Coordinates of C-alpha atoms and ligand atoms in Angstrom, one line a residue:
Chain N
M26 CA 0.1 0.0 -0.2
A27 CA 1.4 3.4 -0.9
L28 CA 2.0 6.1 1.4
L29 CA 1.4 8.8 -1.3
E30 CA -0.5 8.2 -4.4
V31 CA -0.8 10.9 -6.9
E32 CA -2.7 10.6 -10.3
N33 CA -3.1 12.5 -13.4
L34 CA -2.2 15.8 -11.1
T35 CA -2.7 19.1 -13.4
K36 CA -1.6 22.5 -12.7
F37 CA -3.0 25.5 -13.9
Y38 CA -2.0 29.3 -13.1
K39 CA -4.2 31.1 -15.2
D40 CA -3.0 29.9 -18.9
V41 CA 0.5 28.5 -17.9
R42 CA 0.6 24.6 -17.5
A43 CA 2.6 24.2 -14.6
L44 CA 2.0 20.0 -14.3
S45 CA 0.1 17.9 -16.8
G46 CA -1.3 14.4 -16.1
V47 CA 1.5 13.4 -13.4
S48 CA 1.0 10.3 -12.0
F49 CA 3.0 8.5 -9.6
E50 CA 3.2 6.4 -6.3
V51 CA 5.6 6.7 -3.0
K52 CA 6.0 4.0 -1.0
K53 CA 6.4 4.3 3.5
G54 CA 9.8 5.3 4.2
E55 CA 11.3 5.3 0.7
F56 CA 13.5 8.6 -0.2
V57 CA 12.9 10.1 -3.6
A58 CA 14.3 12.9 -5.3
I59 CA 12.7 14.9 -8.1
I60 CA 15.1 17.0 -10.6
G61 CA 14.2 19.0 -13.7
P62 CA 15.1 22.4 -14.8
S63 CA 14.2 25.2 -13.6
G64 CA 10.2 26.8 -14.4
S65 CA 9.6 22.2 -14.3
G66 CA 7.1 21.8 -11.7
K67 CA 9.0 20.7 -8.5
T68 CA 7.9 23.1 -6.5
T69 CA 4.1 23.7 -7.8
L70 CA 4.2 19.8 -7.2
V71 CA 5.4 19.9 -3.6
R72 CA 2.9 22.3 -3.2
C73 CA 0.1 20.7 -4.4
I74 CA 0.6 17.8 -2.2
N75 CA -0.3 19.5 1.4
R76 CA -2.6 22.1 -0.8
L77 CA 0.1 24.9 0.1
I78 CA -1.5 25.5 -3.8
D79 CA -4.8 23.7 -5.1
P80 CA -4.6 21.9 -8.1
S81 CA -6.7 21.9 -10.7
D82 CA -7.7 18.3 -11.9
G83 CA -6.6 15.2 -10.8
T84 CA -6.1 13.1 -7.1
I85 CA -3.8 13.1 -4.3
R86 CA -4.5 10.2 -2.1
F87 CA -2.1 10.8 1.0
D88 CA -1.9 7.9 4.1
R89 CA -5.5 7.3 2.4
M90 CA -6.8 10.5 2.4
D91 CA -8.3 12.4 -0.6
M92 CA -6.1 16.0 0.1
R93 CA -8.3 17.5 -2.3
A94 CA -11.6 16.6 -0.4
L95 CA -10.2 18.2 2.8
E96 CA -11.3 21.2 4.3
G97 CA -10.8 22.9 8.0
M98 CA -9.7 20.5 10.8
H99 CA -9.5 17.7 8.8
L100 CA -7.0 19.4 6.3
R101 CA -4.9 20.8 9.4
H102 CA -4.7 17.5 10.5
A103 CA -3.3 16.2 7.2
R104 CA -1.1 18.5 6.9
A105 CA 0.1 17.9 10.4
K106 CA 1.3 14.8 9.0
I107 CA 3.4 16.2 6.2
G108 CA 6.6 18.6 7.3
M109 CA 7.7 21.0 4.8
I110 CA 11.7 22.1 4.6
F111 CA 11.9 24.9 2.4
Q112 CA 15.2 26.6 0.8
H113 CA 14.8 29.6 2.6
Y114 CA 14.1 27.8 6.4
N115 CA 10.8 30.1 6.4
L116 CA 11.5 30.9 10.4
V117 CA 10.1 33.8 12.6
T118 CA 13.5 34.8 12.6
R119 CA 12.4 36.9 15.4
L120 CA 12.0 34.0 18.3
T121 CA 14.2 31.7 19.7
V122 CA 14.9 28.4 17.9
I123 CA 12.6 26.3 20.5
E124 CA 9.7 29.0 19.8
N125 CA 10.4 28.2 16.0
V126 CA 10.4 23.9 16.5
L127 CA 7.3 24.0 18.9
H128 CA 5.4 25.9 16.1
G129 CA 5.5 22.2 14.1
R130 CA 2.7 21.2 16.9
L131 CA 0.3 23.5 15.9
G132 CA -1.4 21.2 13.4
Y133 CA -2.3 19.2 16.5
K134 CA -3.7 22.5 18.7
S135 CA -6.8 24.3 19.7
D136 CA -6.9 28.0 17.9
L137 CA -6.8 29.2 21.1
A138 CA -4.1 26.9 22.8
G139 CA -1.8 28.2 19.7
I140 CA -2.7 31.6 19.6
L141 CA -1.5 31.8 23.1
G142 CA 1.3 29.5 22.6
V143 CA 0.2 27.2 25.5
Y144 CA 2.5 23.8 25.0
S145 CA 2.6 20.8 27.3
E146 CA 5.8 19.8 29.3
E147 CA 6.1 16.9 27.0
E148 CA 5.8 18.8 23.9
K149 CA 8.6 21.3 25.0
Q150 CA 10.7 18.1 26.2
K151 CA 10.5 16.1 22.5
A152 CA 11.7 19.9 20.7
V153 CA 15.0 20.1 23.2
E154 CA 15.4 16.6 22.2
V155 CA 14.9 16.9 18.4
L156 CA 17.1 20.2 18.7
G157 CA 19.4 17.8 20.8
L158 CA 19.8 14.6 17.8
L159 CA 19.9 17.6 15.2
G160 CA 23.4 18.7 17.1
L161 CA 21.7 21.9 18.4
E162 CA 21.7 21.3 21.7
D163 CA 23.5 24.5 23.0
Y164 CA 21.3 26.9 21.0
V165 CA 18.2 26.1 21.9
Y166 CA 17.0 29.4 23.6
R167 CA 19.1 31.5 20.8
R168 CA 17.3 33.6 18.5
C169 CA 17.1 32.5 15.3
D170 CA 18.6 35.6 13.8
Q171 CA 21.6 34.5 15.2
L172 CA 22.0 31.4 13.4
S173 CA 24.1 30.2 10.5
G174 CA 21.9 28.6 7.4
G175 CA 23.2 25.5 7.6
Q176 CA 22.0 26.1 11.6
M177 CA 18.7 27.7 10.6
Q178 CA 17.8 24.8 8.0
R179 CA 18.3 22.1 10.9
V180 CA 15.5 24.1 13.0
G181 CA 13.4 23.9 9.9
I182 CA 14.1 20.1 9.9
A183 CA 13.7 20.0 14.3
R184 CA 10.2 22.0 13.0
A185 CA 9.2 19.3 11.1
L186 CA 9.9 16.5 13.3
V187 CA 8.2 17.3 16.4
Q188 CA 5.0 17.2 13.8
D189 CA 5.8 13.6 14.2
P190 CA 5.2 13.4 10.4
R191 CA 4.7 10.5 8.3
M192 CA 6.3 12.2 5.0
I193 CA 8.7 15.3 4.8
L194 CA 8.6 17.2 1.4
C195 CA 11.7 19.7 0.9
D196 CA 11.4 22.1 -1.6
E197 CA 15.3 22.4 -2.3
P198 CA 16.5 22.2 1.0
I199 CA 20.3 23.1 0.3
A200 CA 19.7 25.6 -2.7
S201 CA 21.4 28.1 -0.6
L202 CA 24.5 26.2 1.8
D203 CA 27.9 25.7 1.1
P204 CA 28.7 22.0 0.2
S205 CA 29.6 21.4 4.0
S206 CA 26.9 22.5 5.3
A207 CA 24.6 21.2 2.4
K208 CA 26.2 17.5 3.2
I209 CA 25.1 17.6 6.9
I210 CA 21.5 18.4 6.2
M211 CA 21.6 15.7 3.3
D212 CA 22.9 13.2 5.6
Y213 CA 20.4 14.2 8.1
L214 CA 17.6 14.0 6.0
Q215 CA 19.0 10.4 4.8
K216 CA 19.3 9.3 8.5
I217 CA 15.7 10.9 9.4
Q218 CA 14.6 8.4 6.8
Q219 CA 16.5 4.8 7.3
E220 CA 15.7 5.5 11.0
L221 CA 12.7 6.8 11.7
R222 CA 11.3 5.2 8.8
I223 CA 10.1 8.7 7.7
T224 CA 9.2 8.8 3.8
I225 CA 11.7 11.8 2.1
I226 CA 10.4 13.8 -1.1
V227 CA 13.2 16.3 -2.0
N228 CA 13.5 18.6 -4.8
I229 CA 16.6 19.1 -6.1
H230 CA 19.0 20.8 -8.9
Q231 CA 22.3 18.9 -8.5
V232 CA 21.5 15.5 -9.9
D233 CA 25.1 13.9 -8.2
I234 CA 23.2 14.1 -5.1
A235 CA 20.1 13.2 -6.2
K236 CA 21.7 10.1 -7.2
K237 CA 23.7 9.5 -4.1
Y238 CA 21.0 10.1 -1.7
A239 CA 17.3 9.0 -3.0
E240 CA 16.4 5.3 -3.6
R241 CA 14.3 6.7 -6.8
I242 CA 14.5 9.3 -8.9
L243 CA 11.4 11.7 -10.6
G244 CA 12.8 13.8 -13.9
F245 CA 10.3 16.5 -14.7
N246 CA 10.6 18.5 -18.0
K247 CA 7.7 21.3 -18.2
G248 CA 5.6 19.7 -16.5
H249 CA 5.4 16.2 -17.6
L250 CA 6.6 13.8 -15.0
V251 CA 9.4 11.8 -17.9
F252 CA 11.7 9.6 -15.9
D253 CA 10.6 7.8 -12.8
N254 CA 13.1 4.8 -11.9
K255 CA 15.9 4.1 -9.6
P256 CA 18.9 6.4 -9.9
G257 CA 21.2 3.6 -11.9
K258 CA 18.9 4.0 -14.4
L259 CA 19.4 7.8 -15.2
D260 CA 22.0 7.9 -18.0
K261 CA 22.8 9.9 -20.8
D262 CA 19.7 9.7 -22.3
T263 CA 17.1 10.0 -19.9
T264 CA 19.1 12.9 -18.3
R265 CA 19.0 14.8 -22.0
E266 CA 15.0 13.9 -21.5
I267 CA 14.6 16.0 -18.5
Y268 CA 17.3 18.8 -18.7
G269 CA 17.0 19.0 -22.7
A270 CA 19.9 18.2 -25.6
E271 CA 22.6 21.1 -24.9
A272 CA 22.4 19.6 -20.8
G273 CA 22.7 16.1 -21.6
E274 CA 26.6 16.5 -21.5
L275 CA 27.1 18.4 -18.1
F276 CA 25.7 15.4 -17.2
S277 CA 27.0 12.6 -18.8
N278 CA 29.5 10.9 -15.7
Chain K
M54 CA 21.7 48.2 -18.8
S55 CA 20.5 47.5 -22.3
S56 CA 17.6 49.7 -23.1
S57 CA 16.6 51.0 -26.4
L58 CA 18.0 54.3 -25.4
T59 CA 21.8 52.9 -24.6
D60 CA 22.2 50.3 -26.6
G61 CA 25.0 50.4 -28.9
L62 CA 26.9 52.7 -27.4
S63 CA 30.6 53.4 -26.3
A64 CA 31.2 54.6 -22.8
S65 CA 31.9 57.9 -23.9
Q66 CA 29.1 58.1 -25.5
F67 CA 26.6 56.8 -23.0
F68 CA 28.3 59.2 -20.2
R69 CA 28.1 62.3 -22.7
R70 CA 24.4 61.2 -22.8
K71 CA 23.7 61.3 -20.0
K72 CA 25.5 64.2 -18.9
L73 CA 23.3 65.7 -21.6
V74 CA 19.8 64.4 -19.6
L75 CA 21.0 66.0 -16.6
T76 CA 21.9 69.7 -18.1
A77 CA 18.2 69.5 -19.6
V78 CA 16.6 68.4 -16.9
L79 CA 18.1 71.3 -14.6
A80 CA 17.8 73.7 -17.2
A81 CA 13.6 73.1 -17.1
M82 CA 13.9 72.9 -13.4
V83 CA 15.2 77.0 -13.6
I84 CA 12.7 77.8 -16.4
L85 CA 9.8 76.5 -14.6
S86 CA 10.8 78.2 -11.5
L87 CA 11.4 81.6 -13.0
A88 CA 8.0 80.9 -15.1
A89 CA 6.1 80.0 -11.7
G90 CA 7.8 83.2 -10.3
T91 CA 6.5 85.5 -12.8
L92 CA 3.1 84.1 -12.9
T93 CA 2.9 84.4 -9.1
D94 CA 4.5 87.7 -8.6
F95 CA 6.9 86.2 -6.5
R96 CA 10.8 87.6 -6.7
I97 CA 13.5 86.2 -5.1
A98 CA 15.7 89.6 -4.8
K99 CA 12.8 90.4 -2.8
V100 CA 12.7 87.7 -0.2
F101 CA 16.7 88.4 0.5
V102 CA 16.0 92.4 0.6
A103 CA 13.4 91.4 3.5
I104 CA 15.1 88.9 5.8
P105 CA 17.3 91.6 7.8
R106 CA 14.2 93.6 8.6
V107 CA 11.9 90.5 9.6
A108 CA 14.7 89.3 12.0
V109 CA 14.2 92.8 13.5
W110 CA 10.4 92.5 13.6
L111 CA 10.9 89.2 15.6
V112 CA 13.1 90.5 17.7
K113 CA 11.2 93.5 18.5
N114 CA 7.7 91.8 18.7
V115 CA 8.0 88.3 19.2
V116 CA 10.9 87.1 21.9
P117 CA 8.8 86.7 25.2
D118 CA 8.0 89.1 27.6
Q119 CA 6.6 89.0 31.3
M120 CA 3.2 88.5 30.5
A121 CA 4.4 85.8 27.4
L122 CA 5.6 83.7 30.6
T123 CA 3.0 84.2 32.6
R124 CA 1.1 82.0 30.3
V125 CA 3.3 79.1 30.2
P126 CA 1.6 76.7 32.2
N127 CA -1.8 77.5 30.3
I128 CA 0.2 76.9 27.3
L129 CA 1.7 73.7 28.2
D130 CA -1.3 72.4 29.3
K131 CA -3.1 72.6 26.1
L132 CA -0.2 71.9 24.5
V133 CA 0.1 68.2 26.5
A134 CA -4.2 67.9 25.7
T135 CA -2.5 68.2 22.2
I136 CA -0.3 65.3 22.4
F137 CA -2.4 63.3 24.3
M138 CA -5.5 64.0 21.6
S139 CA -2.9 63.0 19.2
I140 CA -1.6 60.1 20.4
M141 CA -5.2 58.5 21.1
A142 CA -6.0 59.5 17.4
S143 CA -2.7 57.6 16.1
V144 CA -3.0 54.7 19.1
T145 CA -7.1 53.7 17.5
A146 CA -6.4 54.2 14.1
A147 CA -3.2 51.7 14.4
V148 CA -5.9 49.3 15.9
A149 CA -8.4 50.0 12.8
A150 CA -5.6 50.0 10.6
L151 CA -4.1 46.5 11.9
V152 CA -7.6 44.6 11.0
L153 CA -7.9 45.8 7.9
A154 CA -4.4 44.9 7.0
L155 CA -4.7 41.6 8.0
L156 CA -8.1 41.5 5.9
G157 CA -6.4 42.6 2.6
S158 CA -2.6 41.5 3.1
K159 CA -1.6 39.0 0.3
T160 CA -0.3 37.0 3.5
T161 CA -3.2 37.0 5.5
R162 CA -6.5 37.5 3.4
V163 CA -9.4 35.3 3.7
H164 CA -9.9 36.1 -0.2
P165 CA -8.2 38.5 -2.5
V166 CA -11.5 40.8 -3.0
F167 CA -10.3 41.8 0.8
S168 CA -7.0 43.3 -1.2
V169 CA -8.9 45.5 -3.4
L170 CA -11.0 46.7 -0.8
T171 CA -8.6 47.1 1.6
R172 CA -6.3 49.5 -0.8
G173 CA -9.6 51.3 -1.9
I174 CA -10.3 52.4 1.4
A175 CA -6.5 52.8 2.3
S176 CA -5.7 54.9 -0.9
V177 CA -8.8 57.2 0.0
T178 CA -8.2 58.5 3.5
R179 CA -4.7 59.0 3.2
N180 CA -4.7 61.0 -0.2
I181 CA -7.3 63.3 1.7
P182 CA -5.4 65.8 3.4
V183 CA -5.4 66.6 7.1
V184 CA -6.7 70.4 7.1
A185 CA -9.4 68.9 4.4
W186 CA -10.4 66.2 7.0
A187 CA -10.6 68.3 9.4
L188 CA -12.9 70.6 7.6
I189 CA -15.3 67.8 6.8
F190 CA -15.5 67.0 10.1
L191 CA -16.0 71.0 11.1
I192 CA -18.9 70.4 9.2
T193 CA -20.4 67.9 10.7
F194 CA -19.5 68.2 14.3
G195 CA -18.6 72.0 14.6
Q196 CA -15.5 73.1 16.5
S197 CA -14.3 70.8 19.1
T198 CA -11.5 68.5 20.1
F199 CA -13.2 65.7 18.3
T200 CA -13.3 66.8 15.4
G201 CA -9.6 67.1 15.4
F202 CA -9.4 63.9 16.8
L203 CA -11.6 62.4 13.3
A204 CA -9.2 64.4 11.4
L205 CA -6.0 62.9 12.7
F206 CA -7.7 59.7 13.0
F207 CA -8.3 58.9 9.1
V208 CA -5.3 60.4 7.7
T209 CA -3.6 57.8 10.0
F210 CA -5.7 54.9 9.8
G211 CA -5.3 55.3 6.1
F212 CA -1.8 55.7 5.6
L213 CA -0.8 52.9 8.4
T214 CA -3.3 50.2 6.8
R215 CA -0.7 50.9 3.6
A216 CA 2.3 50.5 5.9
F217 CA 1.0 47.8 7.4
T218 CA 0.0 45.5 4.8
E219 CA 3.1 46.5 2.9
T220 CA 5.1 45.0 6.3
I221 CA 2.5 42.0 6.5
D222 CA 3.3 40.6 2.8
E223 CA 7.1 41.7 3.5
V224 CA 8.2 40.2 6.4
S225 CA 5.6 37.4 7.5
A226 CA 5.1 35.7 4.3
S227 CA 7.3 32.8 4.3
A228 CA 7.0 32.1 8.0
V229 CA 3.1 31.9 7.2
E230 CA 4.1 29.6 4.5
A231 CA 5.7 27.3 6.6
L232 CA 2.9 27.3 9.6
R233 CA 0.4 26.9 7.2
A234 CA 2.1 24.1 5.7
A235 CA 2.6 22.2 9.1
G236 CA -1.2 22.5 10.0
A237 CA -1.6 25.7 11.8
S238 CA -4.9 27.7 11.7
R239 CA -5.1 31.2 10.5
P240 CA -6.0 32.7 13.9
Q241 CA -2.3 30.7 14.9
V242 CA -0.8 31.7 12.1
I243 CA -1.3 35.5 12.8
A244 CA -0.4 35.4 16.1
Q245 CA 2.3 33.6 15.4
A246 CA 4.1 34.5 12.8
V247 CA 2.4 37.7 11.7
F248 CA 3.1 39.6 14.9
P249 CA 6.2 38.1 15.9
S250 CA 7.7 39.3 12.8
S251 CA 6.0 42.4 12.0
M252 CA 5.4 43.7 15.0
P253 CA 8.6 45.9 15.4
Q254 CA 8.2 47.3 12.5
M255 CA 4.7 48.5 13.4
L256 CA 5.6 49.4 16.4
S257 CA 8.0 51.9 14.6
W258 CA 5.4 53.1 11.9
L259 CA 2.8 53.9 14.8
L260 CA 5.6 56.2 16.6
F261 CA 6.3 58.0 13.0
M262 CA 2.7 58.9 12.7
I263 CA 2.7 59.9 16.6
E264 CA 5.2 62.1 15.8
T265 CA 3.5 63.3 12.6
N266 CA 0.3 63.8 14.1
I267 CA 1.4 65.8 17.2
R268 CA 2.8 68.2 14.2
S269 CA 0.4 68.1 12.4
A270 CA -2.3 69.1 15.5
T271 CA -1.3 72.5 15.5
L272 CA -2.5 73.5 12.4
V273 CA -5.8 71.2 12.7
G274 CA -6.3 72.9 15.7
L275 CA -6.0 76.1 14.0
V276 CA -8.9 74.7 11.7
T277 CA -11.3 72.9 14.4
G278 CA -10.5 75.5 17.0
S279 CA -9.1 73.4 19.5
G280 CA -5.9 72.9 21.4
I281 CA -2.9 74.3 21.3
G282 CA -3.7 75.9 17.6
F283 CA -6.6 77.9 18.9
V284 CA -4.3 78.8 22.0
F285 CA -1.7 80.3 19.4
D286 CA -5.3 81.5 17.5
I287 CA -6.3 83.1 20.1
Y288 CA -2.8 85.5 20.8
Y289 CA -2.4 86.1 17.6
K290 CA -5.8 87.6 16.5
S291 CA -5.4 89.7 19.4
L292 CA -1.9 90.9 18.3
Q293 CA -0.1 89.5 21.5
Y294 CA 2.8 88.3 19.6
K295 CA 4.9 87.5 22.0
S296 CA 2.5 85.4 23.7
A297 CA 1.9 83.8 20.0
F298 CA 5.5 82.9 19.8
M299 CA 5.5 81.6 23.3
V300 CA 3.5 78.8 22.1
V301 CA 5.4 78.2 18.8
I302 CA 8.8 78.3 21.1
A303 CA 6.9 75.4 23.7
I304 CA 5.7 73.6 20.2
V305 CA 9.0 73.2 18.8
V306 CA 11.1 72.1 22.3
V307 CA 8.2 69.5 22.6
T308 CA 8.1 68.5 18.9
L309 CA 12.0 67.5 19.6
A310 CA 11.7 66.0 22.9
I311 CA 8.9 63.8 21.4
E312 CA 11.5 62.9 18.3
M313 CA 13.8 62.1 20.6
I314 CA 12.1 59.9 23.0
S315 CA 10.6 58.2 19.5
N316 CA 14.2 57.7 18.3
A317 CA 14.8 55.7 21.8
L318 CA 12.3 54.0 22.1
R319 CA 12.8 53.0 18.2
R320 CA 16.3 51.7 19.1
V321 CA 14.7 49.5 21.8
I322 CA 12.4 48.1 19.6
L323 CA 14.3 47.0 16.1
Ligands
LIG644 N1 2.2 31.9 -8.5 C1 2.5 31.3 -10.1 N2 2.0 31.8 -11.2 C2 1.9 32.2 -12.4 N3 2.8 31.0 -12.7 C3 3.4 30.8 -12.0 C4 3.4 30.6 -10.2 N4 4.5 29.7 -9.7 C5 4.7 29.2 -10.6 N5 4.3 29.6 -12.2 C6 4.9 28.6 -13.2 O1 4.6 27.4 -13.3 C7 5.6 27.1 -13.6 C8 6.8 25.9 -12.7 O2 7.1 26.5 -11.9 P1 7.8 25.8 -10.7 O3 7.9 26.5 -9.7 O4 6.6 24.5 -9.9 O5 9.0 25.1 -10.8 P2 10.0 24.7 -10.7 O6 10.8 23.3 -11.0 O7 10.3 24.8 -9.3 O8 11.3 25.8 -11.1 P3 12.8 26.0 -10.1 O9 13.5 25.1 -10.2 O10 13.4 27.7 -10.4 O11 12.8 26.0 -9.0 C9 6.9 27.9 -14.5 O12 6.6 27.6 -15.9 C10 6.5 29.0 -13.5 O13 6.5 30.4 -14.6
LIG645 MG1 11.1 25.4 -7.1

């Protein structure tokens, strides 16, 4: 039984077709990388999955829920089970690290408790524990605007983890980081997938990194899913199909 | 840079053309000012000639005397009342503006229609000058402090609605997106992402409007017959220039003090 089933997903922005009839499945605990040139629809796809963007057509089934049919409370609970990590971390930088991490619990809270920021002792301990796992134990009460990019992204991961998610969506999580911070982040994502059995879906520009970490690669071109297979199957021809004729040479090795 | 104007130019041609444009603009400004001066019968020379005479007149008529000094308590009284009125108007307008900004900003709106409405309301209220507002309410409510309050309220409301809307969209959009993705409800998003990220900038805008309003309050008072403007008006019309000038001195001192306090506060907030 697949954790995520996407069927015939289509998205129009006015008359721009960003996704056309995309279908694929992701199993529980899988590590999937999504590659494709700029504008091929990667961001649109992951945002459709948790309904930050409303799809124009098709179905998205996550954990047996029909995502497109969900509203209000039900949508919030479904989103709580899907973590999200962003290129620009998207933290409230004026707040402390732990406050940002606890934002990951809002999907489970009543309006009032969430507005007042009332968290249980258990939730706070969980947040501290997760920060420890990510090597941020010394930064718990630090304001986020004092952190480096790599540290902020780890706070983003911690926020996703306290959601207790079944799946984490990552939209270019390392695009703003230097190579060594990028490796740290990718290693943490892999660890999360292998040890916690959380499904990881990651949009990424570097094909070599996608090949190294992912168990499966989805390749997009102009909104079409043109490749869906193991990294080993990604050869010169398929790379060319994803990135266009000229780019094929660049990725030949 | 590749506009059709600069395409295919060498560097020296580019800079020559730039200088030419600059000269043309300057020349146009000079000609415009001269034309305006002729039309309004305004002569620069006349102004310069008048300066020494004005100075002498000021010293004779305006330096506070005993009488003016005895009026200081009364003046300060009215000034403090005017300041409180300005602060009240600014703060209540800020609260109203915050509500409208939350409804209208791209980041927190319920529906795009609200953005259009908000922008419309903000532009109209903001673009009617404060004195015009004062006149509008003067007709409706007569001469009173309330009239002045309303005039300041509406101008501030329009200005802050726009400033707050932009602040929310600039400062909090990315965090709002993350919280929505985590399943937070709209009120939670506003309390946990929008307020913490945009509050300092909003408070700074509010301080700016309080300063501005304390300055405009004098003018509004003149029109609406209230506060410090009214006191000035009375002294001025009864030809007690020394007392009237005492009012001006008090206003300048207090405005400077307010600006200093406000800058200090801003340093703490930001
Ligand atoms: N809000 C929007 N309004 C209109 N068109 C949009 C919007 N967002 C994306 N698009 C268009 O949809 C297409 C897919 O964009 P998307 O951002 O999903 O691509 P991407 O693969 O994530 O690109 P990148 O690698 O540059 O992030 C592009 O043609 C883009 O211009
Ligand atoms: Mg993208």
